[in-house]
Tab-separated table of N, CA and C in Angstrom:
chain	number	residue	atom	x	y	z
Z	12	UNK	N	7.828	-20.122	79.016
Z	12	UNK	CA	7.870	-19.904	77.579
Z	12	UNK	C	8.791	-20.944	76.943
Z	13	UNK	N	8.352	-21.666	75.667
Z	13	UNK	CA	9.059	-22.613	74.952
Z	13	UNK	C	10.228	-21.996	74.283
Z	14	UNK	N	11.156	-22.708	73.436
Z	14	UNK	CA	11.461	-21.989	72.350
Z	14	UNK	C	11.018	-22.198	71.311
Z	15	UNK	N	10.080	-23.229	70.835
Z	15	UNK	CA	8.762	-22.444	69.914
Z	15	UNK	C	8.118	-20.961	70.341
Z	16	UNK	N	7.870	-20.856	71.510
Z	16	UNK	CA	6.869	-19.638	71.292
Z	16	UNK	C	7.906	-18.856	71.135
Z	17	UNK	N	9.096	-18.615	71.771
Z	17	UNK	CA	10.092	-17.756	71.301
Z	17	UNK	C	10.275	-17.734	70.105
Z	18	UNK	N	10.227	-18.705	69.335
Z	18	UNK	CA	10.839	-18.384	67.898
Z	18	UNK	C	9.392	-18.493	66.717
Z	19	UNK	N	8.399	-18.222	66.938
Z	19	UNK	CA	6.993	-17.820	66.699
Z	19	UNK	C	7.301	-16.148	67.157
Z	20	UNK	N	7.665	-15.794	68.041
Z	20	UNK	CA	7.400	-14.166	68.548
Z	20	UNK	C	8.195	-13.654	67.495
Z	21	UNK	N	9.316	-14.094	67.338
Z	21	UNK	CA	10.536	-13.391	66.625
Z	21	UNK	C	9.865	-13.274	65.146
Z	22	UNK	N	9.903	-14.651	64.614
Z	22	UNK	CA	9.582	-14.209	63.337
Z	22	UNK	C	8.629	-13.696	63.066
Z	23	UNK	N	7.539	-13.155	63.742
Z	23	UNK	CA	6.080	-12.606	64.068
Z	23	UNK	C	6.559	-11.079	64.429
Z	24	UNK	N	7.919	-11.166	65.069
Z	24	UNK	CA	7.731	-9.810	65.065
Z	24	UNK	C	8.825	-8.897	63.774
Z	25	UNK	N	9.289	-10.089	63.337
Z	25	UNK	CA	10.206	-9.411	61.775
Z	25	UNK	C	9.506	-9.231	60.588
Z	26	UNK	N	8.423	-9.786	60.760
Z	26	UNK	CA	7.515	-9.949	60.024
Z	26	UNK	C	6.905	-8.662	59.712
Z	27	UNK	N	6.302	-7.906	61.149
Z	27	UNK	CA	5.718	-7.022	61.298
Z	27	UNK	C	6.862	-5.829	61.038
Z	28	UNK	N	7.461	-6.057	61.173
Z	28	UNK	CA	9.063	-4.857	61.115
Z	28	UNK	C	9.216	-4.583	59.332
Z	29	UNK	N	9.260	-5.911	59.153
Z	29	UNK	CA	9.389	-5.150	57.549
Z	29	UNK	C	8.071	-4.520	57.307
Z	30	UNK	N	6.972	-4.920	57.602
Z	30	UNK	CA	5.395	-4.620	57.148
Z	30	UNK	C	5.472	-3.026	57.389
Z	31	UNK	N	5.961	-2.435	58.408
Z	31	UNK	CA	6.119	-0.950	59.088
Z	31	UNK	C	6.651	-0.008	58.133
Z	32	UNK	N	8.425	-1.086	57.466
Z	32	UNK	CA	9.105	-0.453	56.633
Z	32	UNK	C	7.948	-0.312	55.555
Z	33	UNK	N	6.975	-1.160	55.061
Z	33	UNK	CA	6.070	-1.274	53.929
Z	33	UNK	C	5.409	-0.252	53.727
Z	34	UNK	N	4.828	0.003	54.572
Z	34	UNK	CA	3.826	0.723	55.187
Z	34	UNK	C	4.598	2.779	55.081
Z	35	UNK	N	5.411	2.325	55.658
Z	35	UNK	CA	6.251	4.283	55.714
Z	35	UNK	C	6.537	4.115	53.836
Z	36	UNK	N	7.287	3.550	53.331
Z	36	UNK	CA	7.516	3.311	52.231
Z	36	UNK	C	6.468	4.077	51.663
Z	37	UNK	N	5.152	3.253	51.344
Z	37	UNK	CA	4.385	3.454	50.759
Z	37	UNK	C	3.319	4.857	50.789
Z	38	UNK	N	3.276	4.970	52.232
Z	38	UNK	CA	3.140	6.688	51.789
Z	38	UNK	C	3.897	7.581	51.216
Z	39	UNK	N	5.608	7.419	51.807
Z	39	UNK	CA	6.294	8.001	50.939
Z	39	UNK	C	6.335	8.240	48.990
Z	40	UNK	N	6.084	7.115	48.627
Z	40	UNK	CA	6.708	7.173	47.495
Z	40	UNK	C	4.830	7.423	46.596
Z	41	UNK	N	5.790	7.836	45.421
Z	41	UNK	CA	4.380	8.798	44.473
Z	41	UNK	C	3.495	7.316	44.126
Z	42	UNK	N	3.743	5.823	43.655
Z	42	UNK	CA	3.011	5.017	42.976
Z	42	UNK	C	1.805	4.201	44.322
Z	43	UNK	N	2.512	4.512	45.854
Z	43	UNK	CA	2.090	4.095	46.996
Z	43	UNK	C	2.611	2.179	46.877
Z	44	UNK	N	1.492	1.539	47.276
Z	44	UNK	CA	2.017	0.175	47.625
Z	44	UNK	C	2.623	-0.379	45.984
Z	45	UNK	N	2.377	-0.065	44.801
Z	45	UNK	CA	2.537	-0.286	43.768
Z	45	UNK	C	4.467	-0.668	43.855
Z	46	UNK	N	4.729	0.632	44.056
Z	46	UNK	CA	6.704	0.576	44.544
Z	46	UNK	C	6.942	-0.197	45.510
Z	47	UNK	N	6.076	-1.074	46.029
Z	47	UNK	CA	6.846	-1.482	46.645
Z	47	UNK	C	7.363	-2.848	46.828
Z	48	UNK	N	8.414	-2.990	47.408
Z	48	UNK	CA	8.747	-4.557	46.900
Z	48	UNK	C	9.391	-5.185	48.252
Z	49	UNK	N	9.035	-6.491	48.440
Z	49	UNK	CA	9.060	-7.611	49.659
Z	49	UNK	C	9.553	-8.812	49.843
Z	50	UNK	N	9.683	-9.091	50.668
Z	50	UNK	CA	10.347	-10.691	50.288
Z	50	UNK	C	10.824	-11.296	51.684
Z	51	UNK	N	11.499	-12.768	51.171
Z	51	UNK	CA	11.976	-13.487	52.468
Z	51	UNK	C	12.980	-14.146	51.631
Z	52	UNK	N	14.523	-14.150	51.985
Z	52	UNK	CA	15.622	-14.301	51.070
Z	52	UNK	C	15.972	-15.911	51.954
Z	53	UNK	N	15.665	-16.879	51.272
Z	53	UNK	CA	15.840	-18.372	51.978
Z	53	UNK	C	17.351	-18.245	52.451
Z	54	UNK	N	18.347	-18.206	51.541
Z	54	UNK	CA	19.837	-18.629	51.769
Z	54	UNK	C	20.621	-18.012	53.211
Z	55	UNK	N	19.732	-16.862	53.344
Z	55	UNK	CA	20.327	-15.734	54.424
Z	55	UNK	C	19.066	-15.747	55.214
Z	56	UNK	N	18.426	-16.118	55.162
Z	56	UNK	CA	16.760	-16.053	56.492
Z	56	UNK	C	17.035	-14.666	56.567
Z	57	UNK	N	16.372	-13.820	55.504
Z	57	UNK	CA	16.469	-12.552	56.061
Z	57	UNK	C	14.699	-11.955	55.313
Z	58	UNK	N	14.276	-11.300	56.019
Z	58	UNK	CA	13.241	-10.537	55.359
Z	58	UNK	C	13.808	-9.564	54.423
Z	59	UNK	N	13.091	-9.056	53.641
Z	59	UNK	CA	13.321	-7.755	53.177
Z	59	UNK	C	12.156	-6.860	52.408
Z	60	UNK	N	12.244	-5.826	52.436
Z	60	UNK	CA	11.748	-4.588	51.705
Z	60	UNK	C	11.879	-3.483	51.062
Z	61	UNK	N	11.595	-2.925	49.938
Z	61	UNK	CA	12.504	-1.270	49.790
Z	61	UNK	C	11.454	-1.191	48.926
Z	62	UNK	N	11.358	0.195	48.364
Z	62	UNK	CA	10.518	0.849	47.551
Z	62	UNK	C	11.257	0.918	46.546
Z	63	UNK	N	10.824	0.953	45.321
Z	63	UNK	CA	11.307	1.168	43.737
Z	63	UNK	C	11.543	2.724	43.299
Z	64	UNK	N	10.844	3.342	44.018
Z	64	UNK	CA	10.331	4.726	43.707
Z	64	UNK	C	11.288	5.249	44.758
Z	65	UNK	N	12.239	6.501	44.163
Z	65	UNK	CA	13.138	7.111	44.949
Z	65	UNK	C	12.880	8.092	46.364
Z	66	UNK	N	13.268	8.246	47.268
Z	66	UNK	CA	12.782	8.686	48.153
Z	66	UNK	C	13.708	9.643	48.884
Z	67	UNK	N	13.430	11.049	49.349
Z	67	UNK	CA	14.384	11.840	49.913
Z	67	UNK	C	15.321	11.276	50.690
Z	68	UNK	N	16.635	11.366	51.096
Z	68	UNK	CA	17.095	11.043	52.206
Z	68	UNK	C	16.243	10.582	53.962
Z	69	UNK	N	16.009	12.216	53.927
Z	69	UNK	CA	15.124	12.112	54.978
Z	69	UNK	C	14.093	10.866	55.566
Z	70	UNK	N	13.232	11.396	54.093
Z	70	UNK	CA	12.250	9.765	54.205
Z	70	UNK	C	12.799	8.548	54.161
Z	71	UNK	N	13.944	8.362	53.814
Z	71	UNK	CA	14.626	6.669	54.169
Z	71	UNK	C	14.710	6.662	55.356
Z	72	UNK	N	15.524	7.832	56.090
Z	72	UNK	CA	15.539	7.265	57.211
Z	72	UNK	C	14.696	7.014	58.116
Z	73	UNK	N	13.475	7.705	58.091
Z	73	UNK	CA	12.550	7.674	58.774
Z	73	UNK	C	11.614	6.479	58.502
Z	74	UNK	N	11.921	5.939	57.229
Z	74	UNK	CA	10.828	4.515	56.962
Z	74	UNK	C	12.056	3.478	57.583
Z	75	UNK	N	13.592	3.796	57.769
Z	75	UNK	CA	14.590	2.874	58.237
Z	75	UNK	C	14.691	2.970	59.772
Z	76	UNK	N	13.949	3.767	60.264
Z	76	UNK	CA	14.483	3.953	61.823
Z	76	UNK	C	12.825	3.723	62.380
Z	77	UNK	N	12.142	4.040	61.836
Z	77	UNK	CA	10.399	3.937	62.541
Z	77	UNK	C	10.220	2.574	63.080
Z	78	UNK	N	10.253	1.570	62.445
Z	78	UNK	CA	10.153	0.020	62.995
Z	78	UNK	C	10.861	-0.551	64.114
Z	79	UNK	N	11.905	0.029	64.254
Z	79	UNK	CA	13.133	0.063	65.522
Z	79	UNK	C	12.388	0.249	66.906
Z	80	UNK	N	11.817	1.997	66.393
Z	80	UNK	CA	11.006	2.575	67.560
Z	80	UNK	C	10.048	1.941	67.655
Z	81	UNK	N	8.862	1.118	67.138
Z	81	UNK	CA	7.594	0.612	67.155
Z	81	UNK	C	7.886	-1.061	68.016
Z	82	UNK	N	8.701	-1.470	67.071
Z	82	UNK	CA	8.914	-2.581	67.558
Z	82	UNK	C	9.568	-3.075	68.956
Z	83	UNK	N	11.028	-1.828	68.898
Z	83	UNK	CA	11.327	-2.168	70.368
Z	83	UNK	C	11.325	-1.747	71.166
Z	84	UNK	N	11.935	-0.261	70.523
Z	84	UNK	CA	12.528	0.862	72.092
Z	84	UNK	C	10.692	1.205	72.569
Z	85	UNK	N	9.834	1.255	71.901
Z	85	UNK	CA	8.408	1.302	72.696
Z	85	UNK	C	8.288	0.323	73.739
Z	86	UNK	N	7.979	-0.631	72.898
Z	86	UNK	CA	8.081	-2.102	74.141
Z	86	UNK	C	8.614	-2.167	75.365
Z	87	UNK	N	10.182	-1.961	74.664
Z	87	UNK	CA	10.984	-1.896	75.624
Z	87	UNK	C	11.300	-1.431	77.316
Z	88	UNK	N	10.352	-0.133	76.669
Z	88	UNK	CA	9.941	0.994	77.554
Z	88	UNK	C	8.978	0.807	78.618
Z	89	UNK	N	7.796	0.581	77.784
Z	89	UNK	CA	6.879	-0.262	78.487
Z	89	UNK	C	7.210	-1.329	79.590
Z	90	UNK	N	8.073	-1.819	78.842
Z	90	UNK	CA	7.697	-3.802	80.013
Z	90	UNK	C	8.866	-2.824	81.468
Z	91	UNK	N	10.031	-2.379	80.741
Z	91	UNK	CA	11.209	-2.044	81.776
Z	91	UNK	C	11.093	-1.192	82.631
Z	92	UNK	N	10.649	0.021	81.880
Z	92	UNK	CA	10.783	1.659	82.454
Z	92	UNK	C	9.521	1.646	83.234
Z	93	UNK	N	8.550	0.789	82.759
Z	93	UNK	CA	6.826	1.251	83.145
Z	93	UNK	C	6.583	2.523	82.403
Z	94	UNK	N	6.828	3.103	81.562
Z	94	UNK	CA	6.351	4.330	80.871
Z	94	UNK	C	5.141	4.138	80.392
């Protein structure tokens, strides 16, 4: 493996991480994808996402912690544990 393809995976997979947050977001909130708002912040290389439309506690965390589980501790599991 290069570190192109390494650094193709990464941002391919932050990519998809905010898309997840997008995605929980948007069922959550009453306007759906309408609230919601995205981006890629140049100065800080950071993705980002959040909904406009207020959302229980609960549901933050669960649109803040779901991508974690999808993205890694699954994977994770997979390649290491064999689960």
């Amino acid at each position: 493996t290069t570190y192109l393809e390494v650094l193709v995976i990464v941002i391919v997979g932050l990519f998809l991480h905010e898309l997840i947050h997008c995605i929980i977001f948007s069922l959550f909130s009453e306007e759906g994808w309408k609230s919601i708002r995205y981006g890629f912040e140049q100065n800080v290389l950071k993705f980002y996402s959040y909904s406009i439309d207020g959302v229980t506690k609960n549901k933050y965390i669960i649109a803040r912690i779901l991508p974690l589980i999808i993205t890694f501790i699954i994977p994770f599991m997979q390649q290491f544990l064999k689960i």
